[in-house]
Amino acid sequence: MSSDVLVDIDDNLDFLNLPPYIDEQVQKRVDAANAKGCVLRSIASIDVKSKSVQIRISEVPNHHAFAVSPPGCSCVRFFTRRHERYPLIIQGPSAGADSTASALLAELLQRTRGVSTPRSLALIRRGSSGAFLHNKHSNSMNGNNGIL
């Protein structure tokens, strides 16, 4: 395990009963970030060209858009050719931590594989709350044949 990894995750890990040393390690990272004028945030990065996804806990300065987003809000920055120097930032209320995290992770994984599923299409059409109400009888693909 590298020094940045707190615990190896496998299918059998019980997140409600994590080893106590993890709390100690996380607190050390929080304290180190605070000493630098930073906070820790969970950040996902997507490289469209290489179709790679990276999710990590990173230090961000206290004035950064990710640091000042209120609890319950999502914040996304887009770096494009037009927005190279100053990224486009979208911030707003999320559907809740559990549904947002699971929907975002599912979408990221599907995008890196180049696959659209009925659930990801429902997320795109109706937002995350609509996708959780989605059932097999209401999926009509709306004529897009799964191509986005």
Short mmCIF file of C-alpha atoms in Angstrom, two decimals:
data_model
loop_
_atom_site.label_atom_id
_atom_site.label_comp_id
_atom_site.label_asym_id
_atom_site.label_seq_id
_atom_site.Cartn_x
_atom_site.Cartn_y
_atom_site.Cartn_z
CA MET A 1 0.00 0.00 0.00
CA SER A 2 1.36 3.45 -0.89
CA SER A 3 1.66 6.19 1.73
CA ASP A 4 -1.38 7.99 0.25
CA VAL A 5 -3.64 4.97 0.66
CA LEU A 6 -5.39 4.66 4.03
CA VAL A 7 -7.00 1.28 3.40
CA ASP A 8 -7.30 -1.12 0.50
CA ILE A 9 -10.93 -1.34 -0.55
CA ASP A 10 -12.46 -4.62 -1.58
CA ASP A 11 -15.99 -5.97 -1.85
CA ASN A 12 -15.92 -7.18 1.76
CA LEU A 13 -14.97 -3.91 3.46
CA ASP A 14 -17.49 -2.88 6.14
CA PHE A 15 -17.56 0.93 6.00
CA LEU A 16 -19.48 1.13 9.28
CA ASN A 17 -16.70 -0.69 11.14
CA LEU A 18 -13.48 0.71 9.71
CA PRO A 19 -10.25 0.20 11.65
CA PRO A 20 -9.65 3.03 14.21
CA TYR A 21 -6.30 4.01 12.67
CA ILE A 22 -8.16 5.37 9.66
CA ASP A 23 -9.79 8.11 11.76
CA GLU A 24 -6.37 9.03 13.13
CA GLN A 25 -4.83 9.22 9.65
CA VAL A 26 -7.71 11.30 8.31
CA GLN A 27 -7.45 13.70 11.27
CA LYS A 28 -3.71 14.12 10.57
CA ARG A 29 -4.52 15.02 6.95
CA VAL A 30 -7.22 17.48 8.04
CA ASP A 31 -4.84 19.14 10.51
CA ALA A 32 -2.02 19.33 7.92
CA ALA A 33 -4.39 20.89 5.36
CA ASN A 34 -5.71 23.42 7.90
CA ALA A 35 -2.13 24.43 8.78
CA LYS A 36 -1.64 25.34 5.09
CA GLY A 37 -4.91 27.29 4.86
CA CYS A 38 -6.61 24.43 3.01
CA VAL A 39 -9.45 21.97 3.42
CA LEU A 40 -9.87 18.40 2.16
CA ARG A 41 -12.37 17.69 -0.58
CA SER A 42 -13.28 14.60 -2.58
CA ILE A 43 -12.46 15.46 -6.19
CA ALA A 44 -13.14 13.49 -9.34
CA SER A 45 -11.21 14.31 -12.50
CA ILE A 46 -12.18 13.15 -15.96
CA ASP A 47 -9.83 13.19 -18.94
CA VAL A 48 -12.11 12.88 -21.95
CA LYS A 49 -9.28 12.24 -24.41
CA SER A 50 -7.78 9.33 -22.48
CA LYS A 51 -11.17 8.24 -21.07
CA SER A 52 -9.67 8.08 -17.58
CA VAL A 53 -11.25 8.89 -14.24
CA GLN A 54 -9.44 9.67 -11.02
CA ILE A 55 -11.18 10.14 -7.67
CA ARG A 56 -9.12 11.32 -4.72
CA ILE A 57 -9.14 13.35 -1.51
CA SER A 58 -7.20 16.56 -2.20
CA GLU A 59 -6.20 19.71 -0.38
CA VAL A 60 -7.78 22.84 -1.82
CA PRO A 61 -7.21 26.44 -0.64
CA ASN A 62 -9.89 27.89 1.63
CA HIS A 63 -10.91 30.38 -1.10
CA HIS A 64 -11.27 27.73 -3.86
CA ALA A 65 -14.75 27.13 -5.33
CA PHE A 66 -14.72 23.55 -4.01
CA ALA A 67 -13.88 24.75 -0.49
CA VAL A 68 -16.62 27.37 -0.24
CA SER A 69 -19.50 25.30 -1.65
CA PRO A 70 -22.11 24.95 1.09
CA PRO A 71 -22.98 21.50 2.45
CA GLY A 72 -25.46 19.70 0.23
CA CYS A 73 -24.23 21.42 -2.93
CA SER A 74 -22.28 20.02 -5.82
CA CYS A 75 -19.63 22.05 -7.59
CA VAL A 76 -18.26 21.18 -11.03
CA ARG A 77 -15.48 22.97 -12.95
CA PHE A 78 -15.14 22.53 -16.71
CA PHE A 79 -11.82 23.19 -18.41
CA THR A 80 -12.36 23.47 -22.16
CA ARG A 81 -10.55 25.17 -25.03
CA ARG A 82 -12.72 28.21 -24.42
CA HIS A 83 -12.36 28.01 -20.63
CA GLU A 84 -8.70 27.03 -20.23
CA ARG A 85 -7.62 29.86 -17.97
CA TYR A 86 -10.88 30.47 -16.13
CA PRO A 87 -12.97 27.29 -15.91
CA LEU A 88 -16.73 27.30 -16.18
CA ILE A 89 -18.13 26.59 -12.69
CA ILE A 90 -21.56 25.14 -12.01
CA GLN A 91 -22.77 24.92 -8.43
CA GLY A 92 -26.12 23.97 -7.01
CA PRO A 93 -28.05 21.73 -4.66
CA SER A 94 -27.50 18.05 -5.04
CA ALA A 95 -29.92 15.20 -4.57
CA GLY A 96 -28.24 14.13 -1.35
CA ALA A 97 -24.80 12.74 -0.69
CA ASP A 98 -25.64 9.08 -1.27
CA SER A 99 -27.63 9.46 -4.47
CA THR A 100 -25.29 12.10 -5.89
CA ALA A 101 -22.18 10.04 -5.19
CA SER A 102 -23.64 6.84 -6.60
CA ALA A 103 -25.11 8.53 -9.66
CA LEU A 104 -21.91 10.45 -10.37
CA LEU A 105 -19.70 7.40 -9.96
CA ALA A 106 -21.99 5.27 -12.14
CA GLU A 107 -22.05 7.94 -14.83
CA LEU A 108 -18.27 8.40 -14.74
CA LEU A 109 -17.66 4.69 -15.06
CA GLN A 110 -20.14 4.37 -17.91
CA ARG A 111 -18.62 7.35 -19.73
CA THR A 112 -15.13 5.90 -19.53
CA ARG A 113 -16.45 2.72 -21.10
CA GLY A 114 -18.39 4.62 -23.76
CA VAL A 115 -21.60 2.87 -22.74
CA SER A 116 -25.00 4.39 -22.08
CA THR A 117 -27.43 2.51 -19.87
CA PRO A 118 -31.14 3.11 -19.33
CA ARG A 119 -30.26 4.50 -15.88
CA SER A 120 -27.63 6.93 -17.23
CA LEU A 121 -30.07 8.05 -19.92
CA ALA A 122 -32.74 8.59 -17.26
CA LEU A 123 -30.24 10.68 -15.27
CA ILE A 124 -29.58 12.82 -18.31
CA ARG A 125 -33.27 13.25 -19.18
CA ARG A 126 -34.74 13.74 -15.72
CA GLY A 127 -31.93 14.44 -13.26
CA SER A 128 -30.85 12.12 -10.49
CA SER A 129 -34.12 12.12 -8.54
CA GLY A 130 -36.06 11.03 -11.63
CA ALA A 131 -33.59 8.25 -12.32
CA PHE A 132 -34.24 6.72 -8.92
CA LEU A 133 -37.95 6.59 -9.69
CA HIS A 134 -37.21 5.03 -13.08
CA ASN A 135 -38.58 1.57 -13.73
CA LYS A 136 -38.27 -0.86 -16.60
CA HIS A 137 -41.77 -0.04 -17.86
CA SER A 138 -41.09 3.69 -18.27
CA ASN A 139 -37.89 3.44 -20.35
CA SER A 140 -38.48 4.54 -23.91
CA MET A 141 -34.98 5.80 -24.91
CA ASN A 142 -36.83 8.67 -26.67
CA GLY A 143 -35.49 7.66 -30.06
CA ASN A 144 -31.83 8.26 -29.31
CA ASN A 145 -30.85 4.55 -29.39
CA GLY A 146 -28.55 5.11 -26.42
CA ILE A 147 -26.27 7.48 -28.34
CA LEU A 148 -25.60 10.77 -26.60
#
